[in-house]
Each structure stands twice: as structure tokens, then as C-alpha cells.
Amino acid sequence: TLHQGGVVQTQSGEWWAFSMMDHNAVGRLLCLSPVTWKNGWPYLGLEGNLTRSPRTWVKPNTGVTSEPHAPYERSDDFSGKSLKPVWQWNHVPVDGKWSLTERKGYLRLKALPSKDFWQARNSLTQRAVGPVSAPTAELDVRNLKEGDVAGLALLNYPYAWIGVARTGNGLELQWYDQRTDKWQKQPLQAYTIWLRACCDFDSDNASFSFSTDGHAFTSFGEEARLIYQLRTFQGIRYALFNYNTKGVEGGYADFNSFVSEEPRCKGLTKPIPYGKVITLTSLADGTVLAGWRNFLRPVAATDGRDDNKAFKFRVLDRGNGRIALQSVADSGFVTVVGLGGMAEVRICQEDQGEASTFQWEDMLRGDLMLMSLKTHRYLFVDPEAKSLCSADAPGTRPDRKDGSCFAWKLAEE
């Protein structure tokens, strides 16, 4: 559900809407939706499917062409004279208790008294990024004093962290999950340590690990369940921290680097298989799409699809993430006719342009929806009904088992 935003007009006259969407533990994402004016009112969505914003669409025409780029540099070696704009303090900072200059190339955080991480001052944070990311912090802990705890946290309510504490017996590697109130602790012999959290915001789980050489990482602690909640609204934030549990000002931790890795920053689970042959399986009932008497229909997966060309379609590139599906059996094109109702998805021998074109919408879990450019609605298989396909679904349900989501896999021609 989209909420809270505004409507803007580009230099070329197009209308677009900015709005927010609650998206799992990563928090509220900023979304961009095409706007269609109808009877004097702006609707988010496209003609034929008003109020439903497409997950994937062409970017606004602003009259300017620019290369895609990330708006922030999330990784930091702390060699600059000031913090990068991506960073934010969790509380109003005590400026005399942190520094970028006392040790060149390091962020120094001096421990202030706090009973726990939640109330710690001078915790430096930045927003987590999805769908998958892994922050790694390198820090020097030799100057921690007894009671100090420094490390890397997933700031939220509840929170989880991995860090190093100075106890009466020396340095100790620690992990804590506020949701379960579980700890893990073990002695630490090294002064320099790398701490990592691997976060998957599709499954909302995170795992933690550490290294003493920056290369070989060892798992530590349990998998943490990430939660989006309406108490603080911020979603997960990565945090660098140092506080003292003895009620006094402690020593200091020197952070040498923070690296945010984003293995799926391109947005697609898998590249669109242009020029290749695929099969499409409904997530709702496991049926496979097939060409049948010039119609598209679902067929039980046991009907020999590996050898039957009727189940196989070549993916043709139509630009901007749009594709056509060409039947391997007879070279016809999957085409939407009429209003896209039941039995109005046909196999036509001639490419019908827009009617034979679909927007490939990756759903980030290895599945997809195919939006017809003719109807601006989605290819649909009525679960268990064994009826012919349509292209009139407005969207999908959260469980993705309504009949408009499909898994695809490569097939031999």
C-alpha cells in the first residue's frame, strides 16, 4: 500500500507521484508512480488499471539524459574532513566525544555511559538498503576500557548487534538479540576485528560473523528475525557504536572502514533471459502455460513439458524491460485481444506490436508478473479452474498465489 506523498509534473509535461511504501524491515521506501488524469482527478496507475501502480515502468521523461548512479556513497574509509551525507547520528551528538582528526583515516567514538545500546549516545547510523546488503565494519579495540562495548548494530526496535566488550578478564566478542534476549560471548585475542551483518529484506533475516584478518569470516550468534514496527517507523539502520555500561565515560574505539555490499543492487533476481527459451509455471497451482489451439492455457505439469514445444516460449527483447513471448511450437506470438478477458490471450502468427508486448516485472524472489501493454493488467491463470488465460488481473496478493505470479526457468529448444 502506497501512502504519503505528492504529485509533480516533469519538464516534458508528464505527471508522476512520489509516495512511501512500508516494505518489510528495511522500512519505508520511496516509490515513483505514473499518474493518469481522468475526469479532472489524478490517479496513480495507468489507463485500464487505475489506482494500481506498476512495480516496473519506464523512468520519467525530464528532457535530460543521465547515466544511472547511486545517490549516496554508503561505504566510508573515514579519510575525509567530514562525514559523508549518508550518515546520521541516532541522537544529537556530543561533538567532543567523536573525531575524524585525532587519528587520521579513522572514526573515533569515545564511550559515554549507557545501560544498553538503545540509549547509547553518538551511535552513527545510515539507512539499510535492500533487497540484500551486508555491512562490514573494521575497528581497532585496543583502547577500550572496562565496561566499554563497541561494534556494529542493526538499529531497530528490537535491535541486534555484534561487538567487542572490555571486561575484567580482557576483551570479549559478544552478540546480542533484543527480541530473544539471547547472548553469545567468547574471549577475543585480537585488537583489530572485522564485524559483518548479512541482511535479507525479502525474508527479513540477518546473520552475523567476524574476522581477525579481513578475509576469513566465522559465523557468530544466531540468525536474527528482522521486524518492521510502528513505534519508531525507521526500519533497520546500520549503526557504529561505543558505550560504557559502568555509568562512566570509558575509552575509545577507532573505526577504520565501513563497507556496504549490495549483491542485488540491479533490482533483478535474475537477468531477463532475452533470446532464450523458457517455461512459465503458475505459483498458484503449479500448472504450466502452453499454447493450445491458438490460445494460451494452463496445463498440469505432468503432461510431458520437457519434450513438448507447446510449453516453450522464446523471450524477445522489446526494450525498457519489455518482452514478447514467441511460441517455439509454431513461432506465433502471445497476444492480448479485446479487453484481455478469459480466452482473449491468443497465439497470433503475426506480431501485433503493443498487444504482443508485456512489461517484465521481477518480483524479487525468482518469480515475475507480466503486464500487458494493451490492458495495463497482468497475465492471469484462474487457479484450479483449468480455464483459458486472461490478461485482466489488476495485481497480486501478498501470498502471490492468486494466479498472476509465475516462476520461470530456462528450457531446451
mmCIF file of C-alpha atoms in Angstrom, residues 50-342:
data_model
loop_
_atom_site.group_PDB
_atom_site.id
_atom_site.type_symbol
_atom_site.label_atom_id
_atom_site.label_comp_id
_atom_site.label_asym_id
_atom_site.label_seq_id
_atom_site.Cartn_x
_atom_site.Cartn_y
_atom_site.Cartn_z
ATOM 1 C CA LEU A 50 -6.023 2.983 -12.255
ATOM 2 C CA THR A 51 -5.029 3.005 -8.557
ATOM 3 C CA ARG A 52 -2.545 0.146 -9.113
ATOM 4 C CA SER A 53 0.994 1.360 -9.675
ATOM 5 C CA PRO A 54 3.199 -0.918 -11.826
ATOM 6 C CA ARG A 55 6.162 -2.359 -9.996
ATOM 7 C CA THR A 56 8.341 -1.785 -13.064
ATOM 8 C CA TRP A 57 7.896 1.041 -15.571
ATOM 9 C CA VAL A 58 9.900 3.449 -17.727
ATOM 10 C CA LYS A 59 11.561 6.356 -15.962
ATOM 11 C CA PRO A 60 10.149 9.902 -16.232
ATOM 12 C CA ASN A 61 10.999 11.958 -19.288
ATOM 13 C CA THR A 62 12.657 15.030 -17.791
ATOM 14 C CA GLY A 63 14.226 16.177 -21.040
ATOM 15 C CA VAL A 64 17.653 15.264 -19.661
ATOM 16 C CA THR A 65 19.638 12.075 -20.175
ATOM 17 C CA SER A 66 21.991 10.890 -17.429
ATOM 18 C CA GLU A 67 23.755 7.678 -16.518
ATOM 19 C CA PRO A 68 22.166 5.697 -13.675
ATOM 20 C CA HIS A 69 24.066 6.149 -10.430
ATOM 21 C CA ALA A 70 23.654 5.625 -6.708
ATOM 22 C CA PRO A 71 22.618 8.803 -4.879
ATOM 23 C CA TYR A 72 24.872 8.057 -1.895
ATOM 24 C CA GLU A 73 28.310 6.643 -1.228
ATOM 25 C CA ARG A 74 27.427 4.204 1.531
ATOM 26 C CA SER A 75 30.903 2.839 2.142
ATOM 27 C CA ASP A 76 33.358 5.056 4.009
ATOM 28 C CA ASP A 77 37.065 4.868 4.856
ATOM 29 C CA PHE A 78 36.725 7.931 7.134
ATOM 30 C CA SER A 79 39.583 9.735 5.400
ATOM 31 C CA GLY A 80 37.547 12.860 4.662
ATOM 32 C CA LYS A 81 37.356 16.034 6.707
ATOM 33 C CA SER A 82 33.671 15.469 7.384
ATOM 34 C CA LEU A 83 31.208 12.602 7.477
ATOM 35 C CA LYS A 84 29.547 11.671 4.212
ATOM 36 C CA PRO A 85 25.928 12.873 3.800
ATOM 37 C CA VAL A 86 24.592 9.314 4.119
ATOM 38 C CA TRP A 87 25.458 9.239 7.842
ATOM 39 C CA GLN A 88 23.105 10.337 10.631
ATOM 40 C CA TRP A 89 23.508 10.378 14.403
ATOM 41 C CA ASN A 90 20.927 8.357 16.304
ATOM 42 C CA HIS A 91 20.783 11.104 18.969
ATOM 43 C CA VAL A 92 22.020 14.686 18.975
ATOM 44 C CA PRO A 93 25.773 14.030 19.132
ATOM 45 C CA VAL A 94 28.180 15.074 21.855
ATOM 46 C CA ASP A 95 30.659 16.673 19.471
ATOM 47 C CA GLY A 96 33.674 16.446 21.742
ATOM 48 C CA LYS A 97 33.276 12.698 22.036
ATOM 49 C CA TRP A 98 33.855 11.705 18.424
ATOM 50 C CA SER A 99 36.510 12.668 15.892
ATOM 51 C CA LEU A 100 37.782 12.195 12.346
ATOM 52 C CA THR A 101 41.058 14.005 13.064
ATOM 53 C CA GLU A 102 42.512 12.537 16.259
ATOM 54 C CA ARG A 103 43.639 9.519 14.236
ATOM 55 C CA LYS A 104 43.808 10.216 10.528
ATOM 56 C CA GLY A 105 41.705 7.825 8.430
ATOM 57 C CA TYR A 106 39.669 6.630 11.409
ATOM 58 C CA LEU A 107 36.350 7.464 13.033
ATOM 59 C CA ARG A 108 36.960 7.634 16.764
ATOM 60 C CA LEU A 109 33.970 7.041 19.035
ATOM 61 C CA LYS A 110 34.523 7.721 22.737
ATOM 62 C CA ALA A 111 32.392 5.710 25.132
ATOM 63 C CA LEU A 112 29.695 7.581 27.033
ATOM 64 C CA PRO A 113 27.688 5.956 29.832
ATOM 65 C CA SER A 114 24.590 3.961 28.849
ATOM 66 C CA LYS A 115 22.879 0.894 30.249
ATOM 67 C CA ASP A 116 22.366 -0.564 26.752
ATOM 68 C CA PHE A 117 22.745 0.045 23.025
ATOM 69 C CA TRP A 118 19.252 1.558 22.682
ATOM 70 C CA GLN A 119 20.181 4.556 24.835
ATOM 71 C CA ALA A 120 23.796 4.878 23.725
ATOM 72 C CA ARG A 121 24.906 8.337 22.600
ATOM 73 C CA ASN A 122 26.997 9.036 19.488
ATOM 74 C CA SER A 123 25.826 5.978 17.579
ATOM 75 C CA LEU A 124 26.495 6.731 13.917
ATOM 76 C CA THR A 125 23.892 5.290 11.576
ATOM 77 C CA GLN A 126 22.814 5.004 7.987
ATOM 78 C CA ARG A 127 19.734 3.508 6.454
ATOM 79 C CA ALA A 128 19.854 -0.142 5.462
ATOM 80 C CA VAL A 129 19.424 -0.872 1.765
ATOM 81 C CA GLY A 130 17.578 -3.777 0.168
ATOM 82 C CA PRO A 131 16.774 -6.233 -1.058
ATOM 83 C CA VAL A 132 20.024 -7.754 0.267
ATOM 84 C CA SER A 133 23.019 -5.992 1.765
ATOM 85 C CA ALA A 134 25.918 -6.733 4.065
ATOM 86 C CA PRO A 135 27.661 -4.021 6.110
ATOM 87 C CA THR A 136 31.174 -4.741 7.369
ATOM 88 C CA ALA A 137 32.978 -2.567 9.909
ATOM 89 C CA GLU A 138 36.699 -2.760 10.715
ATOM 90 C CA LEU A 139 37.673 -1.430 14.125
ATOM 91 C CA ASP A 140 40.613 -1.196 16.499
ATOM 92 C CA VAL A 141 39.537 -2.039 20.064
ATOM 93 C CA ARG A 142 42.842 -1.847 21.939
ATOM 94 C CA ASN A 143 41.832 1.379 23.715
ATOM 95 C CA LEU A 144 38.539 0.183 25.157
ATOM 96 C CA LYS A 145 38.242 0.486 28.942
ATOM 97 C CA GLU A 146 36.409 -1.870 31.264
ATOM 98 C CA GLY A 147 32.667 -1.659 30.641
ATOM 99 C CA ASP A 148 33.045 -0.397 27.063
ATOM 100 C CA VAL A 149 31.091 -2.141 24.293
ATOM 101 C CA ALA A 150 31.803 -1.206 20.650
ATOM 102 C CA GLY A 151 30.657 -2.691 17.374
ATOM 103 C CA LEU A 152 28.131 -2.945 14.562
ATOM 104 C CA ALA A 153 24.383 -2.964 15.189
ATOM 105 C CA LEU A 154 21.129 -3.357 13.337
ATOM 106 C CA LEU A 155 19.297 -0.460 14.929
ATOM 107 C CA ASN A 156 15.564 -1.017 15.237
ATOM 108 C CA TYR A 157 13.128 -1.965 17.971
ATOM 109 C CA PRO A 158 14.020 -4.738 18.630
ATOM 110 C CA TYR A 159 17.697 -4.453 17.715
ATOM 111 C CA ALA A 160 20.611 -6.873 17.368
ATOM 112 C CA TRP A 161 24.358 -6.301 17.382
ATOM 113 C CA ILE A 162 27.805 -7.870 17.238
ATOM 114 C CA GLY A 163 30.653 -6.193 19.081
ATOM 115 C CA VAL A 164 33.612 -6.285 21.436
ATOM 116 C CA ALA A 165 33.457 -5.610 25.187
ATOM 117 C CA ARG A 166 36.272 -4.942 27.620
ATOM 118 C CA THR A 167 35.607 -6.965 30.769
ATOM 119 C CA GLY A 168 37.660 -7.570 33.921
ATOM 120 C CA ASN A 169 39.111 -10.609 32.144
ATOM 121 C CA GLY A 170 40.071 -8.829 28.916
ATOM 122 C CA LEU A 171 38.455 -8.427 25.521
ATOM 123 C CA GLU A 172 35.330 -10.427 24.714
ATOM 124 C CA LEU A 173 33.467 -10.908 21.429
ATOM 125 C CA GLN A 174 29.735 -10.524 22.048
ATOM 126 C CA TRP A 175 26.460 -10.902 20.163
ATOM 127 C CA TYR A 176 23.047 -9.864 21.427
ATOM 128 C CA ASP A 177 19.482 -10.076 20.070
ATOM 129 C CA GLN A 178 16.996 -7.891 21.930
ATOM 130 C CA ARG A 179 13.971 -9.750 20.522
ATOM 131 C CA THR A 180 15.003 -13.071 22.068
ATOM 132 C CA ASP A 181 17.204 -11.582 24.851
ATOM 133 C CA LYS A 182 19.909 -14.072 23.889
ATOM 134 C CA TRP A 183 23.663 -13.524 24.207
ATOM 135 C CA GLN A 184 26.735 -15.237 22.831
ATOM 136 C CA LYS A 185 30.193 -14.467 24.192
ATOM 137 C CA GLN A 186 33.745 -15.717 23.737
ATOM 138 C CA PRO A 187 37.249 -14.404 24.569
ATOM 139 C CA LEU A 188 38.975 -12.310 21.897
ATOM 140 C CA GLN A 189 42.751 -12.167 21.479
ATOM 141 C CA ALA A 190 42.949 -9.685 18.596
ATOM 142 C CA TYR A 191 42.930 -5.887 18.715
ATOM 143 C CA THR A 192 41.734 -5.431 15.134
ATOM 144 C CA ILE A 193 38.465 -7.074 14.125
ATOM 145 C CA TRP A 194 36.026 -7.027 11.243
ATOM 146 C CA LEU A 195 32.318 -7.317 12.098
ATOM 147 C CA ARG A 196 29.676 -8.180 9.495
ATOM 148 C CA ALA A 197 25.875 -8.439 9.300
ATOM 149 C CA CYS A 198 24.238 -10.064 6.257
ATOM 150 C CA CYS A 199 20.660 -8.824 5.837
ATOM 151 C CA ASP A 200 17.960 -10.213 3.545
ATOM 152 C CA PHE A 201 14.917 -7.930 3.496
ATOM 153 C CA ASP A 202 12.855 -10.351 1.425
ATOM 154 C CA SER A 203 12.959 -12.968 4.175
ATOM 155 C CA ASP A 204 13.646 -10.402 6.962
ATOM 156 C CA ASN A 205 16.510 -12.363 8.467
ATOM 157 C CA ALA A 206 20.070 -11.395 9.352
ATOM 158 C CA SER A 207 23.185 -13.366 10.232
ATOM 159 C CA PHE A 208 26.383 -12.133 11.894
ATOM 160 C CA SER A 209 30.040 -13.008 11.522
ATOM 161 C CA PHE A 210 33.527 -11.776 12.417
ATOM 162 C CA SER A 211 37.083 -11.946 11.110
ATOM 163 C CA THR A 212 40.509 -11.200 12.537
ATOM 164 C CA ASP A 213 42.210 -10.906 9.158
ATOM 165 C CA GLY A 214 39.533 -9.268 6.978
ATOM 166 C CA HIS A 215 39.239 -12.324 4.722
ATOM 167 C CA ALA A 216 38.036 -15.429 6.562
ATOM 168 C CA PHE A 217 34.761 -14.795 8.388
ATOM 169 C CA THR A 218 33.275 -17.014 11.100
ATOM 170 C CA SER A 219 29.571 -17.090 11.946
ATOM 171 C CA PHE A 220 28.725 -15.807 15.401
ATOM 172 C CA GLY A 221 25.412 -15.666 17.215
ATOM 173 C CA GLU A 222 22.080 -16.858 15.883
ATOM 174 C CA GLU A 223 20.050 -15.741 12.898
ATOM 175 C CA ALA A 224 18.085 -12.637 13.880
ATOM 176 C CA ARG A 225 14.492 -12.058 12.812
ATOM 177 C CA LEU A 226 14.139 -8.512 11.466
ATOM 178 C CA ILE A 227 10.926 -6.635 12.169
ATOM 179 C CA TYR A 228 9.200 -3.537 10.849
ATOM 180 C CA GLN A 229 7.230 -1.852 13.584
ATOM 181 C CA LEU A 230 5.222 1.335 14.057
ATOM 182 C CA ARG A 231 6.907 2.574 17.229
ATOM 183 C CA THR A 232 9.877 4.239 15.551
ATOM 184 C CA PHE A 233 8.990 3.730 11.847
ATOM 185 C CA GLN A 234 12.592 3.951 10.686
ATOM 186 C CA GLY A 235 13.191 0.348 9.664
ATOM 187 C CA ILE A 236 16.648 -1.187 10.066
ATOM 188 C CA ARG A 237 19.580 1.215 10.305
ATOM 189 C CA TYR A 238 23.201 0.134 10.333
ATOM 190 C CA ALA A 239 24.951 1.607 13.358
ATOM 191 C CA LEU A 240 28.507 2.003 14.616
ATOM 192 C CA PHE A 241 28.564 2.364 18.396
ATOM 193 C CA ASN A 242 30.650 2.544 21.551
ATOM 194 C CA TYR A 243 29.193 2.965 25.046
ATOM 195 C CA ASN A 244 30.132 2.177 28.638
ATOM 196 C CA THR A 245 27.946 0.041 30.916
ATOM 197 C CA LYS A 246 29.670 1.115 34.165
ATOM 198 C CA GLY A 247 27.991 4.506 34.259
ATOM 199 C CA VAL A 248 31.191 6.406 33.425
ATOM 200 C CA GLU A 249 32.978 7.736 30.361
ATOM 201 C CA GLY A 250 35.220 4.996 29.006
ATOM 202 C CA GLY A 251 37.875 4.586 26.362
ATOM 203 C CA TYR A 252 37.541 4.812 22.608
ATOM 204 C CA ALA A 253 37.113 2.621 19.538
ATOM 205 C CA ASP A 254 38.700 3.514 16.209
ATOM 206 C CA PHE A 255 36.680 2.504 13.134
ATOM 207 C CA ASN A 256 38.949 2.216 10.100
ATOM 208 C CA SER A 257 36.280 1.473 7.484
ATOM 209 C CA PHE A 258 32.640 0.728 6.805
ATOM 210 C CA VAL A 259 31.774 -1.216 3.639
ATOM 211 C CA SER A 260 28.219 -1.829 2.424
ATOM 212 C CA GLU A 261 27.986 -4.633 -0.135
ATOM 213 C CA GLU A 262 24.851 -4.880 -2.302
ATOM 214 C CA PRO A 263 24.853 -8.129 -4.319
ATOM 215 C CA ARG A 264 21.420 -7.404 -5.829
ATOM 216 C CA CYS A 265 21.679 -3.664 -6.411
ATOM 217 C CA LYS A 266 20.495 -4.015 -10.027
ATOM 218 C CA GLY A 267 16.994 -4.866 -8.848
ATOM 219 C CA LEU A 268 16.546 -8.121 -10.766
ATOM 220 C CA THR A 269 16.678 -11.538 -9.127
ATOM 221 C CA LYS A 270 17.996 -12.899 -12.425
ATOM 222 C CA PRO A 271 18.649 -11.121 -15.739
ATOM 223 C CA ILE A 272 15.762 -11.142 -18.206
ATOM 224 C CA PRO A 273 16.548 -14.129 -20.496
ATOM 225 C CA TYR A 274 16.419 -12.264 -23.810
ATOM 226 C CA GLY A 275 16.664 -14.591 -26.802
ATOM 227 C CA LYS A 276 16.331 -17.697 -24.649
ATOM 228 C CA VAL A 277 13.567 -20.263 -24.271
ATOM 229 C CA ILE A 278 11.639 -20.522 -21.000
ATOM 230 C CA THR A 279 8.662 -22.222 -19.391
ATOM 231 C CA LEU A 280 6.218 -20.391 -17.089
ATOM 232 C CA THR A 281 4.689 -22.072 -14.037
ATOM 233 C CA SER A 282 1.848 -20.583 -12.004
ATOM 234 C CA LEU A 283 2.693 -20.092 -8.333
ATOM 235 C CA ALA A 284 -0.984 -20.621 -7.521
ATOM 236 C CA ASP A 285 -1.467 -24.234 -8.619
ATOM 237 C CA GLY A 286 1.742 -25.407 -10.333
ATOM 238 C CA THR A 287 0.240 -25.509 -13.825
ATOM 239 C CA VAL A 288 2.423 -24.634 -16.809
ATOM 240 C CA LEU A 289 1.418 -22.236 -19.583
ATOM 241 C CA ALA A 290 1.065 -23.804 -23.018
ATOM 242 C CA GLY A 291 -0.118 -22.912 -26.492
ATOM 243 C CA TRP A 292 -3.334 -24.789 -27.320
ATOM 244 C CA ARG A 293 -5.397 -24.290 -30.483
ATOM 245 C CA ASN A 294 -4.149 -20.697 -30.778
ATOM 246 C CA PHE A 295 -4.997 -19.949 -27.141
ATOM 247 C CA LEU A 296 -2.808 -19.720 -24.045
ATOM 248 C CA ARG A 297 -3.907 -22.085 -21.285
ATOM 249 C CA PRO A 298 -2.609 -23.744 -18.109
ATOM 250 C CA VAL A 299 -1.742 -27.428 -18.295
ATOM 251 C CA ALA A 300 -0.828 -29.836 -15.497
ATOM 252 C CA ALA A 301 2.932 -30.043 -15.006
ATOM 253 C CA THR A 302 2.875 -33.827 -15.516
ATOM 254 C CA ASP A 303 1.964 -33.553 -19.201
ATOM 255 C CA GLY A 304 5.492 -34.055 -20.591
ATOM 256 C CA ARG A 305 6.515 -30.430 -20.835
ATOM 257 C CA ASP A 306 10.230 -31.199 -21.221
ATOM 258 C CA ASP A 307 9.581 -32.726 -24.639
ATOM 259 C CA ASN A 308 6.546 -30.696 -25.695
ATOM 260 C CA LYS A 309 7.277 -27.491 -27.611
ATOM 261 C CA ALA A 310 3.828 -26.138 -26.739
ATOM 262 C CA PHE A 311 5.135 -25.330 -23.245
ATOM 263 C CA LYS A 312 8.135 -23.369 -24.506
ATOM 264 C CA PHE A 313 8.380 -19.679 -25.371
ATOM 265 C CA ARG A 314 11.256 -17.579 -26.618
ATOM 266 C CA VAL A 315 11.750 -14.252 -24.837
ATOM 267 C CA LEU A 316 12.192 -11.412 -27.347
ATOM 268 C CA ASP A 317 13.610 -8.045 -26.316
ATOM 269 C CA ARG A 318 11.275 -5.075 -26.879
ATOM 270 C CA GLY A 319 13.368 -2.528 -24.935
ATOM 271 C CA ASN A 320 12.887 -0.952 -21.498
ATOM 272 C CA GLY A 321 12.428 -4.341 -19.859
ATOM 273 C CA ARG A 322 9.564 -5.214 -22.182
ATOM 274 C CA ILE A 323 9.328 -8.545 -23.936
ATOM 275 C CA ALA A 324 7.358 -10.607 -26.407
ATOM 276 C CA LEU A 325 6.766 -14.335 -25.980
ATOM 277 C CA GLN A 326 7.151 -16.356 -29.186
ATOM 278 C CA SER A 327 5.891 -19.918 -29.235
ATOM 279 C CA VAL A 328 8.588 -22.480 -30.041
ATOM 280 C CA ALA A 329 5.888 -24.804 -31.399
ATOM 281 C CA ASP A 330 4.588 -22.582 -34.220
ATOM 282 C CA SER A 331 6.515 -19.250 -33.974
ATOM 283 C CA GLY A 332 3.315 -17.397 -33.030
ATOM 284 C CA PHE A 333 3.230 -14.529 -30.534
ATOM 285 C CA VAL A 334 1.341 -14.449 -27.234
ATOM 286 C CA THR A 335 -1.123 -11.629 -27.886
ATOM 287 C CA VAL A 336 -3.888 -9.901 -25.923
ATOM 288 C CA VAL A 337 -7.067 -9.203 -27.859
ATOM 289 C CA GLY A 338 -10.279 -7.412 -26.900
ATOM 290 C CA LEU A 339 -10.320 -6.407 -23.228
ATOM 291 C CA GLY A 340 -7.987 -9.206 -22.208
ATOM 292 C CA GLY A 341 -10.693 -11.326 -20.580
ATOM 293 C CA MET A 342 -10.748 -15.113 -20.393
#
